[in-house]
Amino acid sequence: FLLDPRKYLREAPAINREGVALGYGVIGPPSGGAAALAKGLADAYQFDLVDINATLQEILDPNGGLAVNEDGVVIDPTEPGLFPDEWKEIFENAQPVPVNIIARTIAQKLGLAPNYQVIKDRLAKIEELKAILAQEEPPDPPPNIEVDDDGVPIVPLSQPLITRTKGFVLAGGPESAELF
């Protein structure tokens, strides 16, 4: 097999089938071929392709890219966009795009925007409960707050997370695997 795998593999493996939704991140230096490799993977296995750099350019476009209209109403929560405070942070303060915005943008492109909000709400609740626990005199948590072995509040998700039914490839974006 190792000497001539084509002899044994007559067709591409069926990795994009129900119950199997793999996700790949293809990163590399600029002009290193990562985008071409990602497109090849997406084409070969009928995966969705999310070009992070193109998506960031889309939301950073000065003629658009806002997630809310002039009345402050969210335009479309499933489409990537910046909120006015994010816009100000990035452009007026000349800051790089924060990782949380990149994560939200990827979730939106993959149809997982509700998951991002569910997780964000859960983390906020955990921080709220940590503040309550910090105010308590005895080291034991109140009976209405359940904690794990490390003393971190246990907060269930408010709803089940959406699962993908199709594989995907993330291309571009972070320069290192740690940023994914």
PDB file of C-alpha atoms in Angstrom:
ATOM      1  CA  PHE A   1       0.000   0.000   0.000  1.00  0.00           C
ATOM      2  CA  LEU A   2       2.728   2.482   0.959  1.00  0.00           C
ATOM      3  CA  LEU A   3       4.588   1.982  -2.310  1.00  0.00           C
ATOM      4  CA  ASP A   4       1.530   2.480  -4.557  1.00  0.00           C
ATOM      5  CA  PRO A   5      -1.598   3.672  -2.713  1.00  0.00           C
ATOM      6  CA  ARG A   6      -3.404   4.503  -5.980  1.00  0.00           C
ATOM      7  CA  LYS A   7      -3.567   0.799  -6.708  1.00  0.00           C
ATOM      8  CA  TYR A   8      -5.801   0.357  -3.640  1.00  0.00           C
ATOM      9  CA  LEU A   9      -7.680   3.641  -3.558  1.00  0.00           C
ATOM     10  CA  ARG A  10      -9.987   3.836  -6.537  1.00  0.00           C
ATOM     11  CA  GLU A  11     -12.029   6.798  -5.233  1.00  0.00           C
ATOM     12  CA  ALA A  12     -11.781   9.530  -2.633  1.00  0.00           C
ATOM     13  CA  PRO A  13     -12.700   8.448   0.901  1.00  0.00           C
ATOM     14  CA  ALA A  14     -16.294   9.274   1.875  1.00  0.00           C
ATOM     15  CA  ILE A  15     -15.548  11.723   4.648  1.00  0.00           C
ATOM     16  CA  ASN A  16     -18.382  14.135   3.916  1.00  0.00           C
ATOM     17  CA  ARG A  17     -21.357  12.023   4.860  1.00  0.00           C
ATOM     18  CA  GLU A  18     -24.097  12.260   7.463  1.00  0.00           C
ATOM     19  CA  GLY A  19     -22.764  12.217  10.979  1.00  0.00           C
ATOM     20  CA  VAL A  20     -19.258  13.139   9.833  1.00  0.00           C
ATOM     21  CA  ALA A  21     -18.616  16.881   9.647  1.00  0.00           C
ATOM     22  CA  LEU A  22     -14.898  17.406   9.687  1.00  0.00           C
ATOM     23  CA  GLY A  23     -13.324  20.818   9.864  1.00  0.00           C
ATOM     24  CA  TYR A  24      -9.853  21.676   8.652  1.00  0.00           C
ATOM     25  CA  GLY A  25      -7.835  24.838   9.039  1.00  0.00           C
ATOM     26  CA  VAL A  26      -5.203  25.465   6.400  1.00  0.00           C
ATOM     27  CA  ILE A  27      -2.691  28.096   7.414  1.00  0.00           C
ATOM     28  CA  GLY A  28       0.627  29.131   6.029  1.00  0.00           C
ATOM     29  CA  PRO A  29       2.814  32.080   5.188  1.00  0.00           C
ATOM     30  CA  PRO A  30       1.568  34.638   2.650  1.00  0.00           C
ATOM     31  CA  SER A  31       1.847  33.312  -0.916  1.00  0.00           C
ATOM     32  CA  GLY A  32       2.662  29.871   0.481  1.00  0.00           C
ATOM     33  CA  GLY A  33      -0.133  28.033  -1.325  1.00  0.00           C
ATOM     34  CA  ALA A  34      -2.444  27.540   1.662  1.00  0.00           C
ATOM     35  CA  ALA A  35      -5.424  29.072  -0.185  1.00  0.00           C
ATOM     36  CA  ALA A  36      -4.932  26.762  -3.173  1.00  0.00           C
ATOM     37  CA  LEU A  37      -4.599  23.745  -0.875  1.00  0.00           C
ATOM     38  CA  ALA A  38      -7.760  24.724   1.015  1.00  0.00           C
ATOM     39  CA  LYS A  39      -9.694  25.157  -2.232  1.00  0.00           C
ATOM     40  CA  GLY A  40      -8.433  21.785  -3.439  1.00  0.00           C
ATOM     41  CA  LEU A  41      -9.600  20.098  -0.215  1.00  0.00           C
ATOM     42  CA  ALA A  42     -12.980  21.788  -0.419  1.00  0.00           C
ATOM     43  CA  ASP A  43     -13.439  20.796  -4.061  1.00  0.00           C
ATOM     44  CA  ALA A  44     -12.234  17.212  -3.597  1.00  0.00           C
ATOM     45  CA  TYR A  45     -14.522  16.467  -0.661  1.00  0.00           C
ATOM     46  CA  GLN A  46     -17.401  18.881  -1.350  1.00  0.00           C
ATOM     47  CA  PHE A  47     -16.630  20.825   1.824  1.00  0.00           C
ATOM     48  CA  ASP A  48     -17.656  24.406   2.472  1.00  0.00           C
ATOM     49  CA  LEU A  49     -14.767  26.822   2.099  1.00  0.00           C
ATOM     50  CA  VAL A  50     -14.444  29.835   4.395  1.00  0.00           C
ATOM     51  CA  ASP A  51     -11.781  32.287   3.266  1.00  0.00           C
ATOM     52  CA  ILE A  52     -11.104  34.170   6.487  1.00  0.00           C
ATOM     53  CA  ASN A  53      -9.070  36.915   4.832  1.00  0.00           C
ATOM     54  CA  ALA A  54     -11.800  37.625   2.250  1.00  0.00           C
ATOM     55  CA  THR A  55     -14.437  37.626   4.986  1.00  0.00           C
ATOM     56  CA  LEU A  56     -12.426  40.074   7.095  1.00  0.00           C
ATOM     57  CA  GLN A  57     -11.942  42.331   4.077  1.00  0.00           C
ATOM     58  CA  GLU A  58     -15.708  42.213   3.554  1.00  0.00           C
ATOM     59  CA  ILE A  59     -16.524  43.313   7.101  1.00  0.00           C
ATOM     60  CA  LEU A  60     -13.728  45.876   7.196  1.00  0.00           C
ATOM     61  CA  ASP A  61     -14.957  47.539   4.002  1.00  0.00           C
ATOM     62  CA  PRO A  62     -15.536  51.217   4.846  1.00  0.00           C
ATOM     63  CA  ASN A  63     -18.646  51.226   2.619  1.00  0.00           C
ATOM     64  CA  GLY A  64     -20.336  48.434   4.521  1.00  0.00           C
ATOM     65  CA  GLY A  65     -19.521  45.781   7.012  1.00  0.00           C
ATOM     66  CA  LEU A  66     -21.654  47.099   9.868  1.00  0.00           C
ATOM     67  CA  ALA A  67     -23.823  44.527  11.616  1.00  0.00           C
ATOM     68  CA  VAL A  68     -26.453  47.122  12.561  1.00  0.00           C
ATOM     69  CA  ASN A  69     -28.363  49.766  10.613  1.00  0.00           C
ATOM     70  CA  GLU A  70     -28.488  53.474  11.463  1.00  0.00           C
ATOM     71  CA  ASP A  71     -31.189  52.779  14.096  1.00  0.00           C
ATOM     72  CA  GLY A  72     -28.979  50.261  15.891  1.00  0.00           C
ATOM     73  CA  VAL A  73     -31.033  47.256  14.762  1.00  0.00           C
ATOM     74  CA  VAL A  74     -29.097  44.106  13.836  1.00  0.00           C
ATOM     75  CA  ILE A  75     -29.296  43.757  10.063  1.00  0.00           C
ATOM     76  CA  ASP A  76     -28.764  40.004   9.768  1.00  0.00           C
ATOM     77  CA  PRO A  77     -27.259  38.035  12.668  1.00  0.00           C
ATOM     78  CA  THR A  78     -26.202  35.261  10.297  1.00  0.00           C
ATOM     79  CA  GLU A  79     -24.044  37.569   8.169  1.00  0.00           C
ATOM     80  CA  PRO A  80     -20.642  38.774   9.320  1.00  0.00           C
ATOM     81  CA  GLY A  81     -20.387  42.390  10.299  1.00  0.00           C
ATOM     82  CA  LEU A  82     -18.976  44.758  12.876  1.00  0.00           C
ATOM     83  CA  PHE A  83     -20.893  46.520  15.605  1.00  0.00           C
ATOM     84  CA  PRO A  84     -20.239  50.263  15.955  1.00  0.00           C
ATOM     85  CA  ASP A  85     -18.114  49.843  19.097  1.00  0.00           C
ATOM     86  CA  GLU A  86     -16.023  47.208  17.320  1.00  0.00           C
ATOM     87  CA  TRP A  87     -15.648  49.481  14.289  1.00  0.00           C
ATOM     88  CA  LYS A  88     -14.415  52.274  16.566  1.00  0.00           C
ATOM     89  CA  GLU A  89     -11.980  49.978  18.393  1.00  0.00           C
ATOM     90  CA  ILE A  90     -10.451  48.744  15.149  1.00  0.00           C
ATOM     91  CA  PHE A  91     -10.353  51.907  13.056  1.00  0.00           C
ATOM     92  CA  GLU A  92     -10.230  54.848  15.423  1.00  0.00           C
ATOM     93  CA  ASN A  93      -7.791  53.172  17.791  1.00  0.00           C
ATOM     94  CA  ALA A  94      -5.858  51.439  14.979  1.00  0.00           C
ATOM     95  CA  GLN A  95      -6.180  48.008  16.593  1.00  0.00           C
ATOM     96  CA  PRO A  96      -5.980  44.592  14.886  1.00  0.00           C
ATOM     97  CA  VAL A  97      -9.197  42.633  14.497  1.00  0.00           C
ATOM     98  CA  PRO A  98      -9.762  40.863  17.849  1.00  0.00           C
ATOM     99  CA  VAL A  99      -9.903  37.076  17.962  1.00  0.00           C
ATOM    100  CA  ASN A 100     -13.527  37.143  19.215  1.00  0.00           C
ATOM    101  CA  ILE A 101     -14.611  38.969  16.044  1.00  0.00           C
ATOM    102  CA  ILE A 102     -12.727  36.459  13.884  1.00  0.00           C
ATOM    103  CA  ALA A 103     -14.411  33.580  15.784  1.00  0.00           C
ATOM    104  CA  ARG A 104     -17.863  35.163  15.418  1.00  0.00           C
ATOM    105  CA  THR A 105     -17.242  35.753  11.712  1.00  0.00           C
ATOM    106  CA  ILE A 106     -16.246  32.121  11.150  1.00  0.00           C
ATOM    107  CA  ALA A 107     -19.309  30.933  13.089  1.00  0.00           C
ATOM    108  CA  GLN A 108     -21.554  33.159  10.963  1.00  0.00           C
ATOM    109  CA  LYS A 109     -20.046  31.928   7.700  1.00  0.00           C
ATOM    110  CA  LEU A 110     -20.528  28.308   8.812  1.00  0.00           C
ATOM    111  CA  GLY A 111     -24.143  28.867   9.869  1.00  0.00           C
ATOM    112  CA  LEU A 112     -23.242  28.482  13.533  1.00  0.00           C
ATOM    113  CA  ALA A 113     -23.958  32.033  14.712  1.00  0.00           C
ATOM    114  CA  PRO A 114     -26.484  30.867  17.333  1.00  0.00           C
ATOM    115  CA  ASN A 115     -23.782  28.627  18.878  1.00  0.00           C
ATOM    116  CA  TYR A 116     -21.475  31.600  19.271  1.00  0.00           C
ATOM    117  CA  GLN A 117     -24.176  33.493  21.179  1.00  0.00           C
ATOM    118  CA  VAL A 118     -25.082  30.490  23.369  1.00  0.00           C
ATOM    119  CA  ILE A 119     -21.431  30.037  24.352  1.00  0.00           C
ATOM    120  CA  LYS A 120     -20.922  33.769  24.868  1.00  0.00           C
ATOM    121  CA  ASP A 121     -23.997  33.898  27.158  1.00  0.00           C
ATOM    122  CA  ARG A 122     -22.751  30.865  29.115  1.00  0.00           C
ATOM    123  CA  LEU A 123     -19.332  32.428  29.658  1.00  0.00           C
ATOM    124  CA  ALA A 124     -20.958  35.665  30.827  1.00  0.00           C
ATOM    125  CA  LYS A 125     -23.080  33.706  33.329  1.00  0.00           C
ATOM    126  CA  ILE A 126     -19.989  31.901  34.611  1.00  0.00           C
ATOM    127  CA  GLU A 127     -18.240  35.245  35.179  1.00  0.00           C
ATOM    128  CA  GLU A 128     -21.341  36.592  36.952  1.00  0.00           C
ATOM    129  CA  LEU A 129     -21.424  33.572  39.278  1.00  0.00           C
ATOM    130  CA  LYS A 130     -17.678  33.845  39.921  1.00  0.00           C
ATOM    131  CA  ALA A 131     -18.245  37.421  41.103  1.00  0.00           C
ATOM    132  CA  ILE A 132     -20.983  36.219  43.465  1.00  0.00           C
ATOM    133  CA  LEU A 133     -18.738  33.464  44.787  1.00  0.00           C
ATOM    134  CA  ALA A 134     -15.922  35.962  45.365  1.00  0.00           C
ATOM    135  CA  GLN A 135     -18.229  38.002  47.628  1.00  0.00           C
ATOM    136  CA  GLU A 136     -19.217  35.029  49.783  1.00  0.00           C
ATOM    137  CA  GLU A 137     -17.611  34.895  53.226  1.00  0.00           C
ATOM    138  CA  PRO A 138     -17.354  31.130  53.654  1.00  0.00           C
ATOM    139  CA  PRO A 139     -15.341  29.267  51.059  1.00  0.00           C
ATOM    140  CA  ASP A 140     -18.282  26.983  50.350  1.00  0.00           C
ATOM    141  CA  PRO A 141     -20.541  28.068  47.482  1.00  0.00           C
ATOM    142  CA  PRO A 142     -24.185  28.904  48.141  1.00  0.00           C
ATOM    143  CA  PRO A 143     -26.471  25.884  47.678  1.00  0.00           C
ATOM    144  CA  ASN A 144     -28.005  27.350  44.491  1.00  0.00           C
ATOM    145  CA  ILE A 145     -24.602  27.558  42.726  1.00  0.00           C
ATOM    146  CA  GLU A 146     -23.019  24.289  41.658  1.00  0.00           C
ATOM    147  CA  VAL A 147     -19.249  24.293  41.154  1.00  0.00           C
ATOM    148  CA  ASP A 148     -16.736  21.817  39.754  1.00  0.00           C
ATOM    149  CA  ASP A 149     -13.668  20.472  41.594  1.00  0.00           C
ATOM    150  CA  ASP A 150     -11.727  23.658  40.754  1.00  0.00           C
ATOM    151  CA  GLY A 151     -14.437  25.912  42.177  1.00  0.00           C
ATOM    152  CA  VAL A 152     -15.638  27.105  38.757  1.00  0.00           C
ATOM    153  CA  PRO A 153     -19.418  27.506  38.495  1.00  0.00           C
ATOM    154  CA  ILE A 154     -21.149  24.874  36.397  1.00  0.00           C
ATOM    155  CA  VAL A 155     -23.489  26.520  33.914  1.00  0.00           C
ATOM    156  CA  PRO A 156     -25.363  24.405  31.378  1.00  0.00           C
ATOM    157  CA  LEU A 157     -25.882  25.657  27.846  1.00  0.00           C
ATOM    158  CA  SER A 158     -29.168  27.508  27.394  1.00  0.00           C
ATOM    159  CA  GLN A 159     -29.951  25.380  24.330  1.00  0.00           C
ATOM    160  CA  PRO A 160     -28.303  22.557  22.404  1.00  0.00           C
ATOM    161  CA  LEU A 161     -25.579  23.605  20.002  1.00  0.00           C
ATOM    162  CA  ILE A 162     -26.202  23.390  16.273  1.00  0.00           C
ATOM    163  CA  THR A 163     -24.104  20.719  14.599  1.00  0.00           C
ATOM    164  CA  ARG A 164     -22.899  20.869  11.034  1.00  0.00           C
ATOM    165  CA  THR A 165     -23.821  18.163   8.582  1.00  0.00           C
ATOM    166  CA  LYS A 166     -21.115  19.053   6.094  1.00  0.00           C
ATOM    167  CA  GLY A 167     -17.353  19.356   6.380  1.00  0.00           C
ATOM    168  CA  PHE A 168     -15.545  22.662   6.030  1.00  0.00           C
ATOM    169  CA  VAL A 169     -12.140  24.150   5.377  1.00  0.00           C
ATOM    170  CA  LEU A 170     -10.936  27.416   6.889  1.00  0.00           C
ATOM    171  CA  ALA A 171      -8.353  29.184   4.769  1.00  0.00           C
ATOM    172  CA  GLY A 172      -6.185  32.160   5.614  1.00  0.00           C
ATOM    173  CA  GLY A 173      -6.541  34.321   8.671  1.00  0.00           C
ATOM    174  CA  PRO A 174      -4.348  33.643  11.669  1.00  0.00           C
ATOM    175  CA  GLU A 175      -0.650  33.189  11.042  1.00  0.00           C
ATOM    176  CA  SER A 176      -0.351  30.380  13.582  1.00  0.00           C
ATOM    177  CA  ALA A 177      -2.337  27.369  14.750  1.00  0.00           C
ATOM    178  CA  GLU A 178      -2.621  28.834  18.259  1.00  0.00           C
ATOM    179  CA  LEU A 179      -4.806  31.671  16.945  1.00  0.00           C
ATOM    180  CA  PHE A 180      -7.311  29.199  15.497  1.00  0.00           C
TER     181      PHE A 180
END
